[in-house]
Amino acid sequence: MIAYLIGLFTGLVPAFSTGPVFLTLVQHAIDHGFKRAVYFIVGVALTDTSIIILTWLGLSQLSDGSETSVELTIGGGVLLLLFGLVFILKKESGTQTPQNSSSGHLHKFGLFTQAIMLNAINPIVWGFWAAISNYAITEFHDTTQELLFFAGVLNMVWITDILKAYYAQRLKKVLSDRIKRYIKLGIGVVLALLGVKMLVEGLL
């Protein structure tokens, strides 16, 4: 149980970081509402869990200074730059048209896959979870305790992601269209700049 509590406190680190996933989650919650943003959260949760499993099984070399890390950095930079440009250039329609069942499912699947791509291509995410896995292995020396620790970390991340989406959606009610547009532009610029930074780091 102590390992689980330690995991909860450790989970505050990724939970309150303001990286690309956080920014995109907030924007989706504002644009599409809490229920749609949950699909994005599920994609993030699935990716985090998968990365933990891989790094825990000894694949933490993906986040070191090897060639794979360079490829991840360049790929992540390109992806972030593209997502940023989408936020900046996408025009908002004046009226919302109801979505049929097919297009609604496609949109939910799009949010889910976008979350997976944003998380999986980011070497910082791999590096963080590799460090967390290394800490668990060296600190607890017991598989059950390590799993409890991981459960605590992930539970904190999931709970705070849900809270972020919920309160971001409530913000939508008090934001004018102009302010929402400025928020979207700001998030787009930040994502694009992070992409350029990762590209430069990868190329150099």
Tab-separated table of C-alpha atoms in Angstrom:
chain	number	residue	atom	x	y	z
A	1	MET	CA	0.000	0.000	0.000
A	2	ILE	CA	2.909	2.323	0.732
A	3	ALA	CA	4.146	1.777	-2.826
A	4	TYR	CA	0.729	2.820	-4.174
A	5	LEU	CA	0.751	6.029	-2.094
A	6	ILE	CA	4.271	6.838	-3.275
A	7	GLY	CA	3.021	6.297	-6.824
A	8	LEU	CA	0.135	8.730	-6.266
A	9	PHE	CA	2.521	11.474	-5.164
A	10	THR	CA	4.929	10.697	-8.004
A	11	GLY	CA	2.023	10.963	-10.453
A	12	LEU	CA	1.657	14.647	-9.564
A	13	VAL	CA	4.739	15.347	-11.712
A	14	PRO	CA	3.257	14.308	-15.098
A	15	ALA	CA	-0.240	15.302	-13.947
A	16	PHE	CA	0.674	18.976	-13.609
A	17	SER	CA	3.131	19.269	-16.474
A	18	THR	CA	2.044	21.574	-19.301
A	19	GLY	CA	3.310	19.716	-22.343
A	20	PRO	CA	1.709	19.125	-25.748
A	21	VAL	CA	-0.728	16.494	-24.443
A	22	PHE	CA	-2.010	18.841	-21.731
A	23	LEU	CA	-2.507	21.711	-24.173
A	24	THR	CA	-4.266	19.519	-26.730
A	25	LEU	CA	-6.500	17.945	-24.091
A	26	VAL	CA	-7.648	21.355	-22.831
A	27	GLN	CA	-8.343	22.551	-26.362
A	28	HIS	CA	-10.372	19.458	-27.247
A	29	ALA	CA	-12.410	19.822	-24.057
A	30	ILE	CA	-13.182	23.459	-24.922
A	31	ASP	CA	-13.992	22.664	-28.554
A	32	HIS	CA	-15.836	19.360	-28.258
A	33	GLY	CA	-16.926	19.025	-24.646
A	34	PHE	CA	-16.020	16.690	-21.811
A	35	LYS	CA	-17.504	13.475	-23.245
A	36	ARG	CA	-15.510	13.743	-26.480
A	37	ALA	CA	-12.321	14.688	-24.605
A	38	VAL	CA	-12.597	11.423	-22.651
A	39	TYR	CA	-11.667	9.538	-25.854
A	40	PHE	CA	-8.456	11.587	-25.988
A	41	ILE	CA	-7.791	10.771	-22.315
A	42	VAL	CA	-8.272	7.043	-22.998
A	43	GLY	CA	-5.706	7.249	-25.816
A	44	VAL	CA	-3.210	8.942	-23.501
A	45	ALA	CA	-3.845	6.381	-20.758
A	46	LEU	CA	-3.369	3.447	-23.131
A	47	THR	CA	-0.094	4.868	-24.444
A	48	ASP	CA	1.270	5.655	-20.976
A	49	THR	CA	0.477	2.131	-19.819
A	50	SER	CA	2.085	0.583	-22.902
A	51	ILE	CA	5.254	2.672	-22.520
A	52	ILE	CA	5.530	1.711	-18.851
A	53	ILE	CA	5.260	-1.965	-19.763
A	54	LEU	CA	7.932	-1.632	-22.476
A	55	THR	CA	10.388	0.339	-20.348
A	56	TRP	CA	9.740	-1.906	-17.379
A	57	LEU	CA	10.623	-4.897	-19.536
A	58	GLY	CA	14.000	-3.421	-20.378
A	59	LEU	CA	13.315	-1.212	-23.412
A	60	SER	CA	14.369	2.032	-21.746
A	61	GLN	CA	17.192	2.312	-24.314
A	62	LEU	CA	14.573	3.938	-26.567
A	63	SER	CA	14.944	7.095	-24.538
A	64	ASP	CA	18.743	7.277	-24.403
A	65	GLY	CA	21.117	8.969	-26.786
A	66	SER	CA	20.880	6.296	-29.464
A	67	GLU	CA	19.831	6.629	-33.072
A	68	THR	CA	16.283	5.626	-32.167
A	69	SER	CA	16.059	8.606	-29.793
A	70	VAL	CA	17.119	10.959	-32.599
A	71	GLU	CA	14.451	9.544	-34.890
A	72	LEU	CA	11.844	9.899	-32.153
A	73	THR	CA	12.910	13.488	-31.559
A	74	ILE	CA	12.683	14.447	-35.241
A	75	GLY	CA	9.410	12.563	-35.696
A	76	GLY	CA	7.958	14.158	-32.591
A	77	GLY	CA	9.032	17.591	-33.771
A	78	VAL	CA	7.334	17.127	-37.142
A	79	LEU	CA	4.152	15.852	-35.486
A	80	LEU	CA	3.976	18.710	-32.979
A	81	LEU	CA	4.609	21.254	-35.728
A	82	LEU	CA	1.780	19.778	-37.816
A	83	PHE	CA	-0.634	19.746	-34.890
A	84	GLY	CA	0.300	23.348	-34.091
A	85	LEU	CA	-0.364	24.444	-37.676
A	86	VAL	CA	-3.737	22.691	-37.597
A	87	PHE	CA	-4.732	24.687	-34.514
A	88	ILE	CA	-3.496	27.938	-36.087
A	89	LEU	CA	-4.971	27.517	-39.565
A	90	LYS	CA	-8.227	25.650	-38.910
A	91	LYS	CA	-11.258	27.866	-39.470
A	92	GLU	CA	-14.258	27.618	-37.168
A	93	SER	CA	-17.634	27.265	-38.851
A	94	GLY	CA	-20.299	29.708	-37.815
A	95	THR	CA	-22.860	27.049	-36.931
A	96	GLN	CA	-22.559	23.589	-35.530
A	97	THR	CA	-24.149	20.922	-37.696
A	98	PRO	CA	-25.325	17.754	-36.013
A	99	GLN	CA	-23.084	14.784	-36.657
A	100	ASN	CA	-24.508	11.499	-37.803
A	101	SER	CA	-23.537	8.307	-36.009
A	102	SER	CA	-20.819	7.394	-38.519
A	103	SER	CA	-19.023	10.754	-38.502
A	104	GLY	CA	-19.349	10.926	-34.709
A	105	HIS	CA	-17.591	7.585	-34.296
A	106	LEU	CA	-14.878	8.660	-36.735
A	107	HIS	CA	-14.301	11.859	-34.766
A	108	LYS	CA	-14.026	9.962	-31.485
A	109	PHE	CA	-11.572	7.544	-33.089
A	110	GLY	CA	-9.605	10.543	-34.400
A	111	LEU	CA	-9.270	11.986	-30.886
A	112	PHE	CA	-8.187	8.578	-29.596
A	113	THR	CA	-5.510	8.061	-32.269
A	114	GLN	CA	-4.269	11.657	-32.001
A	115	ALA	CA	-3.609	11.125	-28.292
A	116	ILE	CA	-1.668	7.932	-29.030
A	117	MET	CA	0.476	9.640	-31.671
A	118	LEU	CA	1.201	12.717	-29.543
A	119	ASN	CA	2.264	10.584	-26.588
A	120	ALA	CA	4.086	7.764	-28.387
A	121	ILE	CA	6.276	9.985	-30.574
A	122	ASN	CA	7.466	12.216	-27.715
A	123	PRO	CA	10.891	11.099	-26.424
A	124	ILE	CA	10.356	13.129	-23.233
A	125	VAL	CA	7.443	10.836	-22.385
A	126	TRP	CA	9.588	7.758	-23.025
A	127	GLY	CA	12.406	9.225	-20.948
A	128	PHE	CA	10.108	10.062	-18.044
A	129	TRP	CA	8.471	6.630	-17.907
A	130	ALA	CA	11.881	4.932	-18.309
A	131	ALA	CA	13.104	6.899	-15.274
A	132	ILE	CA	9.955	5.974	-13.347
A	133	SER	CA	10.426	2.301	-14.243
A	134	ASN	CA	14.061	2.425	-13.177
A	135	TYR	CA	13.072	4.010	-9.860
A	136	ALA	CA	10.441	1.343	-9.205
A	137	ILE	CA	12.865	-1.505	-9.943
A	138	THR	CA	15.671	-0.127	-7.767
A	139	GLU	CA	13.427	1.048	-4.929
A	140	PHE	CA	11.018	-1.842	-4.354
A	141	HIS	CA	12.769	-5.040	-5.603
A	142	ASP	CA	9.391	-6.775	-5.685
A	143	THR	CA	7.048	-7.210	-8.637
A	144	THR	CA	3.859	-6.681	-6.620
A	145	GLN	CA	5.172	-3.478	-5.043
A	146	GLU	CA	6.352	-2.211	-8.411
A	147	LEU	CA	2.917	-2.815	-9.947
A	148	LEU	CA	1.248	-1.013	-7.032
A	149	PHE	CA	3.610	1.914	-7.560
A	150	PHE	CA	2.793	2.082	-11.284
A	151	ALA	CA	-0.927	1.853	-10.478
A	152	GLY	CA	-0.622	4.840	-8.153
A	153	VAL	CA	1.212	6.935	-10.745
A	154	LEU	CA	-1.260	6.128	-13.504
A	155	ASN	CA	-4.313	6.621	-11.284
A	156	MET	CA	-3.165	10.133	-10.391
A	157	VAL	CA	-2.540	10.980	-14.045
A	158	TRP	CA	-5.961	9.644	-15.127
A	159	ILE	CA	-7.855	11.450	-12.352
A	160	THR	CA	-6.189	14.797	-13.036
A	161	ASP	CA	-6.665	14.440	-16.807
A	162	ILE	CA	-10.397	13.917	-16.262
A	163	LEU	CA	-10.532	16.970	-13.985
A	164	LYS	CA	-8.653	19.076	-16.558
A	165	ALA	CA	-11.118	18.134	-19.289
A	166	TYR	CA	-14.148	18.674	-17.034
A	167	TYR	CA	-13.159	22.167	-15.920
A	168	ALA	CA	-11.896	23.184	-19.371
A	169	GLN	CA	-15.332	22.268	-20.737
A	170	ARG	CA	-17.022	24.441	-18.095
A	171	LEU	CA	-14.775	27.334	-19.158
A	172	LYS	CA	-16.335	27.122	-22.608
A	173	LYS	CA	-19.606	28.542	-21.280
A	174	VAL	CA	-17.998	31.835	-20.248
A	175	LEU	CA	-15.616	32.293	-23.197
A	176	SER	CA	-16.568	34.326	-26.239
A	177	ASP	CA	-15.791	33.017	-29.740
A	178	ARG	CA	-12.991	35.574	-30.079
A	179	ILE	CA	-11.330	34.519	-26.812
A	180	LYS	CA	-11.648	30.836	-27.771
A	181	ARG	CA	-9.993	31.660	-31.091
A	182	TYR	CA	-7.122	33.436	-29.303
A	183	ILE	CA	-6.692	30.453	-26.969
A	184	LYS	CA	-6.561	28.109	-29.945
A	185	LEU	CA	-4.017	30.332	-31.707
A	186	GLY	CA	-1.887	30.492	-28.569
A	187	ILE	CA	-1.934	26.723	-28.115
A	188	GLY	CA	-1.136	26.260	-31.811
A	189	VAL	CA	1.847	28.588	-31.594
A	190	VAL	CA	3.166	26.828	-28.471
A	191	LEU	CA	2.816	23.378	-30.088
A	192	ALA	CA	4.507	24.602	-33.275
A	193	LEU	CA	7.400	26.156	-31.322
A	194	LEU	CA	7.848	22.957	-29.307
A	195	GLY	CA	7.923	21.063	-32.614
A	196	VAL	CA	10.570	23.367	-34.063
A	197	LYS	CA	12.636	23.026	-30.858
A	198	MET	CA	12.492	19.218	-31.045
A	199	LEU	CA	13.371	19.276	-34.750
A	200	VAL	CA	16.428	21.454	-34.115
A	201	GLU	CA	17.531	19.247	-31.216
A	202	GLY	CA	17.111	16.106	-33.324
A	203	LEU	CA	18.950	17.497	-36.331
A	204	LEU	CA	21.814	18.917	-34.280
